[in-house]
Coordinates of N, CA, C and O in Angstrom, one line a residue:
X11 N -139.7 -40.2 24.1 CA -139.2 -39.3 23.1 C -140.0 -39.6 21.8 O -140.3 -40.7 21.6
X12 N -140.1 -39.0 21.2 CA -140.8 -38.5 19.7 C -139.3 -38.3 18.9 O -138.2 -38.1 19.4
X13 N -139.8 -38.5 17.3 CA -139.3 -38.6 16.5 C -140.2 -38.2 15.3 O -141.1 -39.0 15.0
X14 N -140.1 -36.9 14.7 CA -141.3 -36.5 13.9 C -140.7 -36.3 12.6 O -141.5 -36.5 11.6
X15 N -139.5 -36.1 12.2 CA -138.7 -35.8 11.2 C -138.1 -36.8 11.0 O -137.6 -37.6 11.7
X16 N -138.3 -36.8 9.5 CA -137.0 -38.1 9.0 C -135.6 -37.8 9.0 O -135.2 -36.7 8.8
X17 N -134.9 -38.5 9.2 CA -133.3 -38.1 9.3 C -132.6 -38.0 7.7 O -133.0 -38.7 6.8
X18 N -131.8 -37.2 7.6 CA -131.2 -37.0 6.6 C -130.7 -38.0 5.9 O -130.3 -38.9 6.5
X19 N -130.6 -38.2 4.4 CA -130.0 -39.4 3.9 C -131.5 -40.8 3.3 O -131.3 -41.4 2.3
X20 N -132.8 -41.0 4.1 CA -133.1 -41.5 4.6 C -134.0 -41.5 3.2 O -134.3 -40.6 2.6
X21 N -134.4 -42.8 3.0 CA -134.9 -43.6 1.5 C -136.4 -43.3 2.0 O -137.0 -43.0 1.0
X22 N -137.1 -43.3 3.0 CA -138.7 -43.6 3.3 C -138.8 -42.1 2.5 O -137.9 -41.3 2.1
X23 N -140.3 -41.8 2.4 CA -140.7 -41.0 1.5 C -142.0 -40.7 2.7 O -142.2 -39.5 3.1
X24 N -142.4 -41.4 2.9 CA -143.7 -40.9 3.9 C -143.0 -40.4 5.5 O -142.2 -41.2 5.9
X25 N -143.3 -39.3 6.2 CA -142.7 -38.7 6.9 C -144.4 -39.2 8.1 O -145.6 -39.2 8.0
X26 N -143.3 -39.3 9.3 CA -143.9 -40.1 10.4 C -145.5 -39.9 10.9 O -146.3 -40.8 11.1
X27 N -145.8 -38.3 11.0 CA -147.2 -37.8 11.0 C -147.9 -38.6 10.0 O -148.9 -39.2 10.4
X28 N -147.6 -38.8 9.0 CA -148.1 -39.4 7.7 C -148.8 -41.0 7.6 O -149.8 -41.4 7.0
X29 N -147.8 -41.6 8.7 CA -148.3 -42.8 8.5 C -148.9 -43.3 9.1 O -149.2 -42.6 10.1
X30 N -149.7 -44.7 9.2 CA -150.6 -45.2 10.3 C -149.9 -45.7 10.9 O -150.1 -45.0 11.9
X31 N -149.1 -46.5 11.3 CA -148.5 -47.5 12.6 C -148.1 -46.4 13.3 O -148.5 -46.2 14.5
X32 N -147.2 -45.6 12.5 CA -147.0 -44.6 14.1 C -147.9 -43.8 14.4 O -147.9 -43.4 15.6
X33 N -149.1 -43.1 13.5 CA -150.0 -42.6 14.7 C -150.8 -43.5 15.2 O -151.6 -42.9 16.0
X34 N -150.8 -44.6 15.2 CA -151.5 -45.5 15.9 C -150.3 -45.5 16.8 O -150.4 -44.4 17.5
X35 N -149.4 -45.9 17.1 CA -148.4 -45.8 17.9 C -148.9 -44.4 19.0 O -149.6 -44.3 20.0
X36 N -148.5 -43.7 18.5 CA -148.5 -42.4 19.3 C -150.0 -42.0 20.2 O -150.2 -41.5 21.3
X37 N -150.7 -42.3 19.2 CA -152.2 -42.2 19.6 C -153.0 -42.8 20.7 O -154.0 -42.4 21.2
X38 N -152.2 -44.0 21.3 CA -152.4 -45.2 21.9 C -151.9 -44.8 23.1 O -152.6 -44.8 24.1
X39 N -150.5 -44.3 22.9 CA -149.8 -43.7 24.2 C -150.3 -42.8 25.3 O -150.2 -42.9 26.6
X40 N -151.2 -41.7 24.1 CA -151.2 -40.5 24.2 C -153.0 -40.7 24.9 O -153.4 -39.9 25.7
X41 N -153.4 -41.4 24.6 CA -154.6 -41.8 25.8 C -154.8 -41.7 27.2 O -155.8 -41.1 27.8
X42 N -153.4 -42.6 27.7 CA -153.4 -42.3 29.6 C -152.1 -41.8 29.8 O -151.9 -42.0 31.0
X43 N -151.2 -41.2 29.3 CA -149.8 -40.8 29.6 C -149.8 -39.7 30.4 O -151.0 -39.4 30.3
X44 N -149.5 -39.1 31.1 CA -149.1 -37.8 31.9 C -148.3 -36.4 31.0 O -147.1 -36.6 30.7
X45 N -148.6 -35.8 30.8 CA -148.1 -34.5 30.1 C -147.0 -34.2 30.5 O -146.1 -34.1 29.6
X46 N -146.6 -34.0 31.8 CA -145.7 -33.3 32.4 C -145.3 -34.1 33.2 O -146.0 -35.1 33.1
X47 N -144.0 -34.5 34.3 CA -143.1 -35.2 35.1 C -142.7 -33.6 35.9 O -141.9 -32.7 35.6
X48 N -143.4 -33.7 36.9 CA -143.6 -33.0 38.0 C -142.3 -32.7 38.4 O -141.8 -31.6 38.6
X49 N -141.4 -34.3 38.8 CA -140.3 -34.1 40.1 C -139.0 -33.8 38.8 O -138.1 -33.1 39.1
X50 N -139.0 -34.2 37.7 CA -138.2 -33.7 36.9 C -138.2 -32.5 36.2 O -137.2 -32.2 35.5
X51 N -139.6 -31.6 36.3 CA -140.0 -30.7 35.2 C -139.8 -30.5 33.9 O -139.2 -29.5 33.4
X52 N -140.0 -31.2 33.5 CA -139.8 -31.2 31.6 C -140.9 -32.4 31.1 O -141.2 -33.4 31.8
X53 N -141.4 -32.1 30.2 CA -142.8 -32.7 29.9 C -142.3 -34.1 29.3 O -141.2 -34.3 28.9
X54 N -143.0 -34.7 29.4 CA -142.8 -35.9 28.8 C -142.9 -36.4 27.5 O -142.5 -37.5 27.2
X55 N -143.4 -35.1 26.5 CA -143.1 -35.7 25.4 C -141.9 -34.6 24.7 O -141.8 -33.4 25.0
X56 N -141.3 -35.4 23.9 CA -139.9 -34.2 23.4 C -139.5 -34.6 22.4 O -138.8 -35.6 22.4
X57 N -139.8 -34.0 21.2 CA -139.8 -34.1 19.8 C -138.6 -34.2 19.3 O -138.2 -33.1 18.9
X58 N -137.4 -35.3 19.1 CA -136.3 -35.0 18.9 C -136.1 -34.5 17.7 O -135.1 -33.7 17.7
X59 N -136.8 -34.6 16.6 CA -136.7 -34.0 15.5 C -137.3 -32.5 15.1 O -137.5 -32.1 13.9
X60 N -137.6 -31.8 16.5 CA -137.8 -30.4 16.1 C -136.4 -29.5 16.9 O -135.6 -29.9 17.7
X61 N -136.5 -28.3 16.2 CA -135.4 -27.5 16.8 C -135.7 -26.8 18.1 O -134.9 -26.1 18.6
X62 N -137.0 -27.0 18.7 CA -137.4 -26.4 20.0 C -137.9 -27.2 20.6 O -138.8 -27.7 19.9
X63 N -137.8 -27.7 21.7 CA -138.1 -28.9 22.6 C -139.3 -28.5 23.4 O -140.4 -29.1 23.4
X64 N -139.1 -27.4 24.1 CA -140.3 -27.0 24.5 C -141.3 -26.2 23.8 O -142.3 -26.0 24.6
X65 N -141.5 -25.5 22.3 CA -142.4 -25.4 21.6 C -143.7 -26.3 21.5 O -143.8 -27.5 21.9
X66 N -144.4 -25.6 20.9 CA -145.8 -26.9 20.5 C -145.5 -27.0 19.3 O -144.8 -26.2 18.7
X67 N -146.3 -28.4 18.5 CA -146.2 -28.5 17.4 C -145.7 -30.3 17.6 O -145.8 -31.0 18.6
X68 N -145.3 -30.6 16.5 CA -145.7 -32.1 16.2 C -145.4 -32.8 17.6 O -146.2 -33.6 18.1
X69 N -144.2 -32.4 18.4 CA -143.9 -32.7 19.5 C -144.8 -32.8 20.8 O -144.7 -33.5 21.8
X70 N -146.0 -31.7 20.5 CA -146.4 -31.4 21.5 C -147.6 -32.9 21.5 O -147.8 -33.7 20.5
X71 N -148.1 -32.9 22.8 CA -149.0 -33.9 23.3 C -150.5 -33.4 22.9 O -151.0 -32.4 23.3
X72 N -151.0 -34.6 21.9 CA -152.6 -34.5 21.6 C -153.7 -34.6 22.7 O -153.2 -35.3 23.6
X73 N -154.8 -34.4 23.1 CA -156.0 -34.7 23.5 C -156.3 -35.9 23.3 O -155.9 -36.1 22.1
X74 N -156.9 -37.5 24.1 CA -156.8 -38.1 23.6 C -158.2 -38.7 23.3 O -159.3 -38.5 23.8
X75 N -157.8 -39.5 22.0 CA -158.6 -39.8 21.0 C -159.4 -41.2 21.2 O -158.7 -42.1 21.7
X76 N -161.0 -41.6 20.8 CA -161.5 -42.3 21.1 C -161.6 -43.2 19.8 O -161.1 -42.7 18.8
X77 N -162.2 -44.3 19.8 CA -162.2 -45.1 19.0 C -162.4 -44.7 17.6 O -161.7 -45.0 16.6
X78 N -163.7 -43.8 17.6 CA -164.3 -43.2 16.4 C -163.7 -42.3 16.6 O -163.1 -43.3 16.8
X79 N -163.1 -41.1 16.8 CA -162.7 -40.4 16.0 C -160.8 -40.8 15.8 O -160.1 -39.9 15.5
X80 N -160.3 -41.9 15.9 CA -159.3 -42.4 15.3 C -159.6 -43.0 14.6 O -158.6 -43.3 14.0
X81 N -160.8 -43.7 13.8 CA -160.8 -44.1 13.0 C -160.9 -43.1 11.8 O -160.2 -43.3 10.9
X82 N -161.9 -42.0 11.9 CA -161.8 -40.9 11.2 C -160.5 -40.0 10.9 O -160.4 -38.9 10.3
X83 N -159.4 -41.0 11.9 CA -158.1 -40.0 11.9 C -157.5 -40.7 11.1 O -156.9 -40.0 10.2
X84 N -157.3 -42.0 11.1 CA -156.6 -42.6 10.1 C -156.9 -43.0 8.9 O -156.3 -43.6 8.1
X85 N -158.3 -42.3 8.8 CA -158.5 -42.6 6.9 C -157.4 -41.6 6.0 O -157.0 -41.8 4.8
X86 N -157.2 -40.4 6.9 CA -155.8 -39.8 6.2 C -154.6 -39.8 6.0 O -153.7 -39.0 5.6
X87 N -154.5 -41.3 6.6 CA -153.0 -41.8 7.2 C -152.4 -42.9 6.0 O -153.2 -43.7 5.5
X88 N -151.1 -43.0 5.7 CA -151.1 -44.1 4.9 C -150.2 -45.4 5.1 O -149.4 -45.4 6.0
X89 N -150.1 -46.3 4.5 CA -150.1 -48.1 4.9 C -149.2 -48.4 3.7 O -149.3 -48.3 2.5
X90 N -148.8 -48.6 4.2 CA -147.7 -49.7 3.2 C -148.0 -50.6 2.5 O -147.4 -50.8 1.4
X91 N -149.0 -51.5 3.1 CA -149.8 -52.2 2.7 C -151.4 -52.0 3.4 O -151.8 -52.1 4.5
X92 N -152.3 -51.4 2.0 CA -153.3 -51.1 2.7 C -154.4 -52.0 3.1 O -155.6 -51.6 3.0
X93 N -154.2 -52.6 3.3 CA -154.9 -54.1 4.2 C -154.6 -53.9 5.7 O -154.8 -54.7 6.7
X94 N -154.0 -52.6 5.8 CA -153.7 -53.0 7.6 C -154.5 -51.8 7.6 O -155.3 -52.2 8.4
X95 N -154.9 -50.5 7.3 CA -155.9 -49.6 8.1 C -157.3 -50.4 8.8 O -157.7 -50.3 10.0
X96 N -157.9 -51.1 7.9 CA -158.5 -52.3 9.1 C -158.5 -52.7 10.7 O -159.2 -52.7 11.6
X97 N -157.1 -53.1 10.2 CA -156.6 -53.9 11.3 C -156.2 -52.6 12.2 O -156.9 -52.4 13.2
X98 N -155.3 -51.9 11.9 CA -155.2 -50.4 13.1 C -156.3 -50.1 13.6 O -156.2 -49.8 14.8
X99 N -157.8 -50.1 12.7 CA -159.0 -49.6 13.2 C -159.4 -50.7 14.6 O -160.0 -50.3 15.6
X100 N -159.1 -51.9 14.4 CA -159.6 -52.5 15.1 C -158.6 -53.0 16.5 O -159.0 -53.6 17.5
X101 N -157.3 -52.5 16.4 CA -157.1 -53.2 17.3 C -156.7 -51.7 18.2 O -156.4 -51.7 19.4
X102 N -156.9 -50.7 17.5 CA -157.5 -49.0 18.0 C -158.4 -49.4 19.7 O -158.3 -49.3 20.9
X103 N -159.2 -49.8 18.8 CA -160.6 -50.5 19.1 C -160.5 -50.9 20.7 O -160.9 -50.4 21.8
X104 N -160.0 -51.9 20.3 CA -159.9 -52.9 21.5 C -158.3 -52.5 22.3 O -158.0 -52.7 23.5
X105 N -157.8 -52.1 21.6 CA -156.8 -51.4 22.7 C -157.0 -50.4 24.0 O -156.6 -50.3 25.1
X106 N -158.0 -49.4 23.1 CA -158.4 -48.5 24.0 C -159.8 -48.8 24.9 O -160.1 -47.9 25.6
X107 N -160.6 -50.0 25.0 CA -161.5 -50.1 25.6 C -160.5 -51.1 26.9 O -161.1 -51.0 28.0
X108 N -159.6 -51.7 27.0 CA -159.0 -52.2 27.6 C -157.5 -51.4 28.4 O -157.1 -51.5 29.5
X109 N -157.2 -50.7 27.4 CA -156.3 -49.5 28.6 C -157.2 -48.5 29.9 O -157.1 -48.3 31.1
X110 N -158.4 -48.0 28.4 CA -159.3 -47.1 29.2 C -160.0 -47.5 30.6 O -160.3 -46.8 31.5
X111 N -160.3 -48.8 30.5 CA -161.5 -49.2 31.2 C -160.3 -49.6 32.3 O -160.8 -49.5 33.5
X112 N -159.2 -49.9 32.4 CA -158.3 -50.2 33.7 C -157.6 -49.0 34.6 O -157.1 -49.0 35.7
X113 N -157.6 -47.7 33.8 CA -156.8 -46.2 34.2 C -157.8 -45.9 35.5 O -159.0 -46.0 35.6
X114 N -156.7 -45.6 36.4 CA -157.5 -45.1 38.0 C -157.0 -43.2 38.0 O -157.1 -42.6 39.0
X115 N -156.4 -42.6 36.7 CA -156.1 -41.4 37.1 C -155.4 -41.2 35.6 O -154.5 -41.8 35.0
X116 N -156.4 -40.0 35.3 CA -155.9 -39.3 34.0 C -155.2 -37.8 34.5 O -155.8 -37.2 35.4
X117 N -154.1 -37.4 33.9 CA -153.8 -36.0 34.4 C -153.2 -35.4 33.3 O -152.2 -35.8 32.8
X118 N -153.8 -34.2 32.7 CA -153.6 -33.6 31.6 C -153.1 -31.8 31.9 O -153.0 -30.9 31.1
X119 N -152.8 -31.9 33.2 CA -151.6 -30.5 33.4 C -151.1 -30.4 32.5 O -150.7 -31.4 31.9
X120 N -150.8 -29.3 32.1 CA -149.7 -28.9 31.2 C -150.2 -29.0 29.6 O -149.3 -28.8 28.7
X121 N -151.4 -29.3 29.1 CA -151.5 -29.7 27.9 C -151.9 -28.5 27.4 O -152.1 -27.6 28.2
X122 N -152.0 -28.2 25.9 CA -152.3 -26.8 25.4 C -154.1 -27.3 25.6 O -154.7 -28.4 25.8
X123 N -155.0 -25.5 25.5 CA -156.1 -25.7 25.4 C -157.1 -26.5 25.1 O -156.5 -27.4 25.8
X124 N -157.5 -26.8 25.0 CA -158.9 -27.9 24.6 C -159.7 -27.3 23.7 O -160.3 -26.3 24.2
X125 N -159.8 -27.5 22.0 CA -161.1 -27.3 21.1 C -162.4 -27.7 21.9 O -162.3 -28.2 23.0
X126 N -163.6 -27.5 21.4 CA -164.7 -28.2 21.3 C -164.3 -29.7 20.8 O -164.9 -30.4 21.6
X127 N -163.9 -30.1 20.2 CA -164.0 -31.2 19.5 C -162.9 -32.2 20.2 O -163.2 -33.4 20.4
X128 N -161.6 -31.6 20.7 CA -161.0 -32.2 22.1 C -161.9 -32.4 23.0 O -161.9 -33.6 23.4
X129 N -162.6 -31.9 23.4 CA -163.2 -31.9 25.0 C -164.7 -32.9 24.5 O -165.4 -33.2 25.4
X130 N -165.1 -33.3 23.4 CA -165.8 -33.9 22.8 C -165.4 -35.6 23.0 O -166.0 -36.4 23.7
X131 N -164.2 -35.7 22.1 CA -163.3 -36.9 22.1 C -162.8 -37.3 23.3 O -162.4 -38.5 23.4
X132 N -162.8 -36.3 24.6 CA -162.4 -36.4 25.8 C -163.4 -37.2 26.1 O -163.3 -38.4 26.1
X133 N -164.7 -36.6 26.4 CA -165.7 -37.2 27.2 C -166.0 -39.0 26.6 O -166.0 -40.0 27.4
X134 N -166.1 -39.0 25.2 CA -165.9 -40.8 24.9 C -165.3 -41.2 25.2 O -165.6 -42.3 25.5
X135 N -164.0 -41.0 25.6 CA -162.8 -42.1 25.7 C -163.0 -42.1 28.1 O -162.7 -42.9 28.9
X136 N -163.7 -40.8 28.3 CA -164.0 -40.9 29.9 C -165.1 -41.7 29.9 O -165.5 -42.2 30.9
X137 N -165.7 -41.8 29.0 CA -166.7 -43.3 29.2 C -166.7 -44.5 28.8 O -167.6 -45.2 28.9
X138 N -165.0 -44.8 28.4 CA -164.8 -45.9 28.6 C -164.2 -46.6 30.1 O -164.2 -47.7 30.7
X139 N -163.9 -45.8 30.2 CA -163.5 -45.4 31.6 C -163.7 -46.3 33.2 O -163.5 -45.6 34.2
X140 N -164.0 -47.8 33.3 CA -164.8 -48.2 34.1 C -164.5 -48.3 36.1 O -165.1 -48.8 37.0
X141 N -162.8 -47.3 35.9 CA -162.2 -47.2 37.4 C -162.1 -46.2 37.4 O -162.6 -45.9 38.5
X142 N -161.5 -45.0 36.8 CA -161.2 -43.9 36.7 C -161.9 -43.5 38.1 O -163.0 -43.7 38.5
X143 N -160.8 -43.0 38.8 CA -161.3 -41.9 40.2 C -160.9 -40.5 40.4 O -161.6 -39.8 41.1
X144 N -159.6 -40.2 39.6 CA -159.6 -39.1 39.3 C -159.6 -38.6 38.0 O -159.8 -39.4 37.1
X145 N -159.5 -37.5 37.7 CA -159.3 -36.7 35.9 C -159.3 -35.6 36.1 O -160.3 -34.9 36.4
X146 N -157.9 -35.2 36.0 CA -157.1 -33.7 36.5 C -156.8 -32.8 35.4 O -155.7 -32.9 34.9
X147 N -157.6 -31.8 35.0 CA -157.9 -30.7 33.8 C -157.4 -29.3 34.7 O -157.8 -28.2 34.4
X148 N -156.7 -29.5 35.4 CA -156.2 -28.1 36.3 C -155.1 -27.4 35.1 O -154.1 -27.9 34.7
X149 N -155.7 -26.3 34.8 CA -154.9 -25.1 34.2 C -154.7 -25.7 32.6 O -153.6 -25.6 32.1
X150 N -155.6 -26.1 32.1 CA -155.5 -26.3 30.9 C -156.2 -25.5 29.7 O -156.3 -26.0 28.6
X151 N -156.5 -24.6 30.1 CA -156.9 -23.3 29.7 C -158.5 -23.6 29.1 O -158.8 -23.0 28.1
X152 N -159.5 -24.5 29.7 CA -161.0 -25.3 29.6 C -161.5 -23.9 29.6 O -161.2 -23.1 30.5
X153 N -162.3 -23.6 28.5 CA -163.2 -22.3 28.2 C -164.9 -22.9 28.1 O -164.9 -24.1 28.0
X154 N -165.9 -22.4 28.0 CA -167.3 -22.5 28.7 C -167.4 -23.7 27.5 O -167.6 -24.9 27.7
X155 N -167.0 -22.9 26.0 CA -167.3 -23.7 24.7 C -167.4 -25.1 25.0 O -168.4 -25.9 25.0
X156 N -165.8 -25.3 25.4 CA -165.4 -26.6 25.7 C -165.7 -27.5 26.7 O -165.9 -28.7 26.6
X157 N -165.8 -26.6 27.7 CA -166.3 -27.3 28.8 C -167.8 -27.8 28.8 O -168.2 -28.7 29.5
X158 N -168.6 -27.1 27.9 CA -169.9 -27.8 27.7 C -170.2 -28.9 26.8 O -171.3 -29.6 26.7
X159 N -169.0 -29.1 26.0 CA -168.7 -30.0 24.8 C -168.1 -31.0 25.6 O -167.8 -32.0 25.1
X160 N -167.7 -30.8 27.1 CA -167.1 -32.7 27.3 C -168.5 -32.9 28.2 O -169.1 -34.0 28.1
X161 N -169.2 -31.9 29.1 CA -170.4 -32.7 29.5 C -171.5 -32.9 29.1 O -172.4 -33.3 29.9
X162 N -171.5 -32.6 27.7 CA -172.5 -33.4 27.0 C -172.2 -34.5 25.9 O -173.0 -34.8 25.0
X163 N -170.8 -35.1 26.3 CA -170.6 -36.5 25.7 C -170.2 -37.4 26.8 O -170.1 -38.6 26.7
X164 N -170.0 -36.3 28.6 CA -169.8 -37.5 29.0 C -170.9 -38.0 29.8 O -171.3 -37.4 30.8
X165 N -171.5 -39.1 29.4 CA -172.7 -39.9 30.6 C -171.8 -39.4 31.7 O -170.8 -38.7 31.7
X166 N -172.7 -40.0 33.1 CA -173.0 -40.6 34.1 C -172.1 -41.2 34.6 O -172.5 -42.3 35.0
X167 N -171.1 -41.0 34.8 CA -169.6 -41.9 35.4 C -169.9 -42.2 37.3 O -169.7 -41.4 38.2
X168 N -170.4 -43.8 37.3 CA -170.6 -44.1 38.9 C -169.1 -44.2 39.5 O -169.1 -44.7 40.6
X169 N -167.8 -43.9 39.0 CA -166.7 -44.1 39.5 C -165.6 -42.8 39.3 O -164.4 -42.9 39.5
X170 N -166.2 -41.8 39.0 CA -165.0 -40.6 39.0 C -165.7 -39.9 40.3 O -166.9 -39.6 40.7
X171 N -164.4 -39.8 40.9 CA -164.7 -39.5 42.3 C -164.2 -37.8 42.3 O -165.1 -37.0 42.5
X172 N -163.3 -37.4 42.1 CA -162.9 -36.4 41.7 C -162.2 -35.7 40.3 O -161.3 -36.2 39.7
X173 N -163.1 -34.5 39.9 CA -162.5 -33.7 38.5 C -161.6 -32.7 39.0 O -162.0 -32.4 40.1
X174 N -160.3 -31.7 38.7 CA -160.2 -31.1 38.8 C -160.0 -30.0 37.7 O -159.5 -30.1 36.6
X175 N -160.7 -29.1 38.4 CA -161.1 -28.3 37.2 C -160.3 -26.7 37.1 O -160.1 -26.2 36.1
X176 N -159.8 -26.0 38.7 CA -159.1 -25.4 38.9 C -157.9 -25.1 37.9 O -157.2 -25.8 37.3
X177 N -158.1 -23.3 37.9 CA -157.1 -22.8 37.0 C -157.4 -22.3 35.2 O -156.6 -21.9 34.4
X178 N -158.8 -22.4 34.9 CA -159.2 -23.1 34.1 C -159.6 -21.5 33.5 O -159.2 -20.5 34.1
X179 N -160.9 -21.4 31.9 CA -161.4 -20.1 32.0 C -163.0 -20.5 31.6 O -163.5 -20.2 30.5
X180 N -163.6 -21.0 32.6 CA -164.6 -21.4 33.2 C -165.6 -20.3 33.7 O -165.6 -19.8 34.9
X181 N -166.2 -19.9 32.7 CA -167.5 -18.6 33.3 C -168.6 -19.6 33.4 O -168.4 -20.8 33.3
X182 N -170.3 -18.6 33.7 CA -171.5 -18.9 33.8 C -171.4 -20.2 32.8 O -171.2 -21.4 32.9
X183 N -171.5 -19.6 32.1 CA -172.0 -21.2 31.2 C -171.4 -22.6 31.2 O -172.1 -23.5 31.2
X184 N -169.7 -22.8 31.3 CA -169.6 -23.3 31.7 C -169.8 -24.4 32.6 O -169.6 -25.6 32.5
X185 N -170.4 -23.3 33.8 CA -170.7 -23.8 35.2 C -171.7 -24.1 35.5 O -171.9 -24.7 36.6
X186 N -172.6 -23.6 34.6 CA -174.6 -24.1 34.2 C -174.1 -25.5 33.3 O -175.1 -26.2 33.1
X187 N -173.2 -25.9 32.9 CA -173.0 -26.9 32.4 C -172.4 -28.4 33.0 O -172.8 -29.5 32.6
X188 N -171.4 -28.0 34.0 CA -170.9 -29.1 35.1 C -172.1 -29.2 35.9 O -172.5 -30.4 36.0
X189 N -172.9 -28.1 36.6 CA -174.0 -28.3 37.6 C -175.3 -29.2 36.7 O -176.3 -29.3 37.4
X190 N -175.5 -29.5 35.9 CA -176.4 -30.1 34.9 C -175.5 -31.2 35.0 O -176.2 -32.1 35.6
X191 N -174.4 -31.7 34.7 CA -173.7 -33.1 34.8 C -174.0 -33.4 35.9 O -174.8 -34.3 36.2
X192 N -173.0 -32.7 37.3 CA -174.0 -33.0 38.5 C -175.2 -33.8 39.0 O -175.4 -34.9 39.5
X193 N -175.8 -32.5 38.5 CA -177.4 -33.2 39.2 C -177.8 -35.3 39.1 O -178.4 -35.9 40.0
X194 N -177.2 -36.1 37.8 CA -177.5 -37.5 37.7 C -176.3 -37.6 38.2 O -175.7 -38.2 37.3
X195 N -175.5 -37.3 39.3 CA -174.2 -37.9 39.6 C -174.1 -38.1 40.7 O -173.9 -37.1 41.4
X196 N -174.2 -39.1 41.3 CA -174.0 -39.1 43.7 C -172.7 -38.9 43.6 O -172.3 -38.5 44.6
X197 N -171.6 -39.3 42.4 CA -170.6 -39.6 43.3 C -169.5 -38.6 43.3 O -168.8 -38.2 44.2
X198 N -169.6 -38.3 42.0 CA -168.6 -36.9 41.9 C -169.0 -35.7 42.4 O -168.3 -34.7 42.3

């Protein structure tokens, strides 16, 4: 559960999007989590402090974010004591090369669209990646833009065995763009 709104009554002044520990918090999560919970149907993340649960919006689940572009995320973020954006930057850092590099299966069903710049941040954080066998993009509304924006940040992955890409709005270009990732790939 999420918590995006401050509760009534309540002395803090900086409201949760705002600050760094919890989007480091959130951001961290939001790397290998699952979108959706299949056998329960209701997504996994649920904003208690919005009035629509299933809307998008602060509730809804980010694309997730790689080292550098969280660092560029949290220069807008603020610290209570600003001696810790540093330290967030860094243990960003090393958090995510150590979650990433152990995930055997990313699944991002259910997520809203992908920018260019999502499917950008996608591909770094799939190259940290050093088990990953699957990474399931089925029905996430992946358009040519985007889809050519994650395979040209993602190298050469000798261990993703299967993409799924199905459901998707994947024209020519697109697909002149996966077949180009392809070609240096035996395994996928």
């Amino acid at each position: 559960y999420l918590l995006t709104q401050l509760p009534k009554g309540t002395r803090r002044k900086l409201g949760y999007d705002d600050s760094g520990w919890t989007t480091y918090e959130r951001r961290s999560a939001e790397q290998i989590k699952k979108v959706y919970l299949y056998e329960a149907k209701w997504k996994l993340v649920r904003d208690l402090g919005s009035g629509d649960l299933d809307k998008g919006g602060a509730g809804s689940r980010n694309w997730p974010l790689d080292p550098d572009g969280f660092d560029e995320l949290i220069e807008s973020k603020q610290f209570t004591n600003g001696a810790d954006k540093g330290t967030v930057k860094t243990l960003y850092c090393k958090m995510s090369k150590a979650q990433l590099s152990g995930i055997e299966m990313l699944d991002f069903t259910g997520i809203w669209a992908p920018s260019v710049r999502d499917m950008e941040q996608l591909g770094r954080c799939l190259n940290l990646c050093e088990n990953l066998k699957t990474c399931d993009l089925s029905s996430v509304g992946l358009a040519d833009d985007a889809c050519r924006a994650l395979f040209s940040t993602l190298k050469v992955n000798a261990v993703l065995k299967t993409l799924v890409l199905y459901g998707n709005n994947i024209r020519a270009e697109g697909a002149a763009a996966i077949a180009e990732a392809l070609r240096g790939n035996e395994v996928l």
